[in-house]
Amino acid sequence: MKTVVHLTTELSTGGAQNALYKLLASWDRQCWQITVLCLYNGDGAIAEQIRGLGIEVVDLRMTHKWRLD
């Protein structure tokens, strides 16, 4: 199984987030181990849809562009 990590700024509803969801929904998860990292807003509607696909979403919860809490 191959691993891929997608990094995005946030997972609130928007065009890029919807495109990411559609991309992830099309991947064969028997061949790919997929994880999505987001800098903040990892609890939005798109994040829940991605989790519904069985994909791990990790929210780094950045509070400032140079700071991870």
Short mmCIF file of N, CA and C in Angstrom, two decimals:
data_model
loop_
_atom_site.label_atom_id
_atom_site.label_comp_id
_atom_site.label_asym_id
_atom_site.label_seq_id
_atom_site.Cartn_x
_atom_site.Cartn_y
_atom_site.Cartn_z
N MET A 1 0.85 -1.17 0.00
CA MET A 1 0.00 0.00 0.00
C MET A 1 0.90 1.24 0.00
N LYS A 2 0.55 2.19 -0.83
CA LYS A 2 1.28 3.45 -0.91
C LYS A 2 0.62 4.49 -0.02
N THR A 3 1.42 5.43 0.47
CA THR A 3 0.93 6.47 1.36
C THR A 3 1.00 7.82 0.68
N VAL A 4 -0.05 8.63 0.87
CA VAL A 4 -0.06 9.99 0.37
C VAL A 4 -0.66 10.89 1.45
N VAL A 5 -0.06 12.08 1.59
CA VAL A 5 -0.56 13.07 2.53
C VAL A 5 -0.91 14.32 1.74
N HIS A 6 -2.14 14.78 1.91
CA HIS A 6 -2.58 16.04 1.29
C HIS A 6 -2.52 17.12 2.35
N LEU A 7 -1.93 18.25 2.02
CA LEU A 7 -1.85 19.39 2.93
C LEU A 7 -2.68 20.53 2.37
N THR A 8 -3.55 21.07 3.20
CA THR A 8 -4.38 22.19 2.80
C THR A 8 -4.45 23.19 3.94
N THR A 9 -4.79 24.42 3.63
CA THR A 9 -4.86 25.42 4.68
C THR A 9 -6.02 25.17 5.63
N GLU A 10 -7.21 24.92 5.08
CA GLU A 10 -8.39 24.73 5.92
C GLU A 10 -9.41 23.85 5.21
N LEU A 11 -10.41 23.40 5.97
CA LEU A 11 -11.42 22.51 5.40
C LEU A 11 -12.83 23.06 5.59
N SER A 12 -12.97 24.38 5.59
CA SER A 12 -14.31 24.95 5.55
C SER A 12 -14.83 24.80 4.12
N THR A 13 -16.10 25.03 3.92
CA THR A 13 -16.70 24.83 2.61
C THR A 13 -16.18 25.85 1.60
N GLY A 14 -15.70 25.36 0.48
CA GLY A 14 -15.19 26.22 -0.58
C GLY A 14 -14.83 25.39 -1.80
N GLY A 15 -14.44 26.06 -2.85
CA GLY A 15 -14.14 25.39 -4.12
C GLY A 15 -12.97 24.43 -4.04
N ALA A 16 -11.88 24.86 -3.45
CA ALA A 16 -10.70 23.99 -3.35
C ALA A 16 -10.98 22.79 -2.45
N GLN A 17 -11.72 23.03 -1.39
CA GLN A 17 -12.05 21.96 -0.46
C GLN A 17 -12.99 20.94 -1.11
N ASN A 18 -13.96 21.42 -1.87
CA ASN A 18 -14.85 20.50 -2.60
C ASN A 18 -14.08 19.70 -3.64
N ALA A 19 -13.13 20.33 -4.31
CA ALA A 19 -12.31 19.63 -5.30
C ALA A 19 -11.46 18.56 -4.63
N LEU A 20 -10.92 18.87 -3.45
CA LEU A 20 -10.13 17.88 -2.71
C LEU A 20 -11.01 16.69 -2.33
N TYR A 21 -12.21 16.95 -1.85
CA TYR A 21 -13.12 15.86 -1.50
C TYR A 21 -13.40 14.97 -2.70
N LYS A 22 -13.71 15.56 -3.83
CA LYS A 22 -14.00 14.78 -5.04
C LYS A 22 -12.80 13.96 -5.48
N LEU A 23 -11.61 14.54 -5.38
CA LEU A 23 -10.39 13.82 -5.71
C LEU A 23 -10.21 12.62 -4.78
N LEU A 24 -10.35 12.85 -3.49
CA LEU A 24 -10.16 11.77 -2.52
C LEU A 24 -11.20 10.67 -2.68
N ALA A 25 -12.42 11.05 -3.02
CA ALA A 25 -13.49 10.05 -3.19
C ALA A 25 -13.20 9.12 -4.35
N SER A 26 -12.41 9.57 -5.31
CA SER A 26 -12.14 8.76 -6.49
C SER A 26 -10.94 7.82 -6.32
N TRP A 27 -10.16 7.99 -5.26
CA TRP A 27 -8.96 7.16 -5.06
C TRP A 27 -9.33 5.81 -4.46
N ASP A 28 -8.66 4.79 -4.90
CA ASP A 28 -8.85 3.43 -4.39
C ASP A 28 -8.11 3.31 -3.06
N ARG A 29 -8.87 3.27 -1.96
CA ARG A 29 -8.23 3.24 -0.65
C ARG A 29 -7.73 1.85 -0.27
N GLN A 30 -7.90 0.89 -1.16
CA GLN A 30 -7.25 -0.40 -0.93
C GLN A 30 -5.82 -0.37 -1.43
N CYS A 31 -5.50 0.60 -2.28
CA CYS A 31 -4.14 0.77 -2.80
C CYS A 31 -3.40 1.93 -2.12
N TRP A 32 -4.16 2.86 -1.54
CA TRP A 32 -3.58 4.09 -1.00
C TRP A 32 -3.97 4.29 0.46
N GLN A 33 -2.99 4.62 1.29
CA GLN A 33 -3.21 5.07 2.67
C GLN A 33 -3.20 6.60 2.60
N ILE A 34 -4.34 7.24 2.81
CA ILE A 34 -4.47 8.68 2.61
C ILE A 34 -4.68 9.38 3.94
N THR A 35 -3.97 10.48 4.14
CA THR A 35 -4.15 11.35 5.29
C THR A 35 -4.26 12.78 4.78
N VAL A 36 -5.14 13.56 5.38
CA VAL A 36 -5.28 14.98 5.04
C VAL A 36 -4.83 15.80 6.24
N LEU A 37 -3.88 16.68 6.03
CA LEU A 37 -3.45 17.63 7.05
C LEU A 37 -4.01 18.99 6.70
N CYS A 38 -4.58 19.68 7.68
CA CYS A 38 -5.02 21.05 7.44
C CYS A 38 -4.43 21.93 8.54
N LEU A 39 -4.14 23.16 8.19
CA LEU A 39 -3.52 24.08 9.14
C LEU A 39 -4.50 24.53 10.21
N TYR A 40 -5.78 24.71 9.83
CA TYR A 40 -6.82 25.12 10.79
C TYR A 40 -8.19 24.78 10.19
N ASN A 41 -9.25 24.93 10.97
CA ASN A 41 -10.62 24.60 10.56
C ASN A 41 -10.77 23.15 10.11
N GLY A 42 -10.23 22.24 10.88
CA GLY A 42 -10.32 20.83 10.54
C GLY A 42 -11.59 20.16 11.03
N ASP A 43 -12.55 20.96 11.45
CA ASP A 43 -13.81 20.40 11.93
C ASP A 43 -15.00 20.85 11.08
N GLY A 44 -14.73 21.34 9.90
CA GLY A 44 -15.79 21.83 9.01
C GLY A 44 -16.53 20.70 8.30
N ALA A 45 -17.50 21.09 7.52
CA ALA A 45 -18.36 20.13 6.81
C ALA A 45 -17.55 19.25 5.85
N ILE A 46 -16.61 19.83 5.15
CA ILE A 46 -15.80 19.05 4.20
C ILE A 46 -14.94 18.04 4.96
N ALA A 47 -14.42 18.44 6.11
CA ALA A 47 -13.62 17.51 6.92
C ALA A 47 -14.46 16.30 7.31
N GLU A 48 -15.71 16.53 7.69
CA GLU A 48 -16.59 15.42 8.06
C GLU A 48 -16.88 14.52 6.86
N GLN A 49 -17.04 15.10 5.70
CA GLN A 49 -17.26 14.29 4.49
C GLN A 49 -16.03 13.44 4.19
N ILE A 50 -14.86 14.03 4.35
CA ILE A 50 -13.62 13.28 4.10
C ILE A 50 -13.47 12.15 5.11
N ARG A 51 -13.76 12.43 6.37
CA ARG A 51 -13.72 11.38 7.39
C ARG A 51 -14.72 10.27 7.06
N GLY A 52 -15.85 10.66 6.48
CA GLY A 52 -16.86 9.68 6.07
C GLY A 52 -16.35 8.71 5.01
N LEU A 53 -15.32 9.12 4.29
CA LEU A 53 -14.69 8.22 3.30
C LEU A 53 -13.72 7.26 3.97
N GLY A 54 -13.52 7.41 5.28
CA GLY A 54 -12.56 6.57 6.00
C GLY A 54 -11.15 7.12 5.95
N ILE A 55 -11.02 8.41 5.68
CA ILE A 55 -9.71 9.05 5.55
C ILE A 55 -9.46 9.88 6.81
N GLU A 56 -8.28 9.74 7.36
CA GLU A 56 -7.90 10.49 8.55
C GLU A 56 -7.68 11.96 8.20
N VAL A 57 -8.24 12.85 9.02
CA VAL A 57 -8.02 14.29 8.89
C VAL A 57 -7.32 14.76 10.16
N VAL A 58 -6.17 15.40 10.00
CA VAL A 58 -5.40 15.91 11.13
C VAL A 58 -5.43 17.43 11.06
N ASP A 59 -5.96 18.05 12.09
CA ASP A 59 -6.02 19.51 12.18
C ASP A 59 -4.83 19.98 13.01
N LEU A 60 -3.94 20.74 12.42
CA LEU A 60 -2.76 21.24 13.13
C LEU A 60 -3.08 22.42 14.04
N ARG A 61 -4.29 22.97 13.92
CA ARG A 61 -4.80 24.02 14.80
C ARG A 61 -3.87 25.22 14.92
N MET A 62 -3.40 25.68 13.81
CA MET A 62 -2.53 26.85 13.81
C MET A 62 -3.33 28.08 14.23
N THR A 63 -2.77 28.85 15.12
CA THR A 63 -3.41 30.08 15.57
C THR A 63 -2.73 31.31 14.99
N HIS A 64 -1.56 31.10 14.42
CA HIS A 64 -0.79 32.17 13.79
C HIS A 64 0.01 31.52 12.67
N LYS A 65 0.34 32.25 11.64
CA LYS A 65 1.00 31.64 10.49
C LYS A 65 2.37 31.03 10.82
N TRP A 66 2.95 31.37 11.95
CA TRP A 66 4.25 30.79 12.34
C TRP A 66 4.17 29.96 13.61
N ARG A 67 2.97 29.63 14.07
CA ARG A 67 2.87 28.98 15.37
C ARG A 67 1.90 27.80 15.35
N LEU A 68 2.38 26.66 15.75
CA LEU A 68 1.55 25.47 15.97
C LEU A 68 1.31 25.34 17.47
N ASP A 69 0.08 25.16 17.89
CA ASP A 69 -0.21 24.97 19.32
C ASP A 69 -0.35 23.51 19.63
#
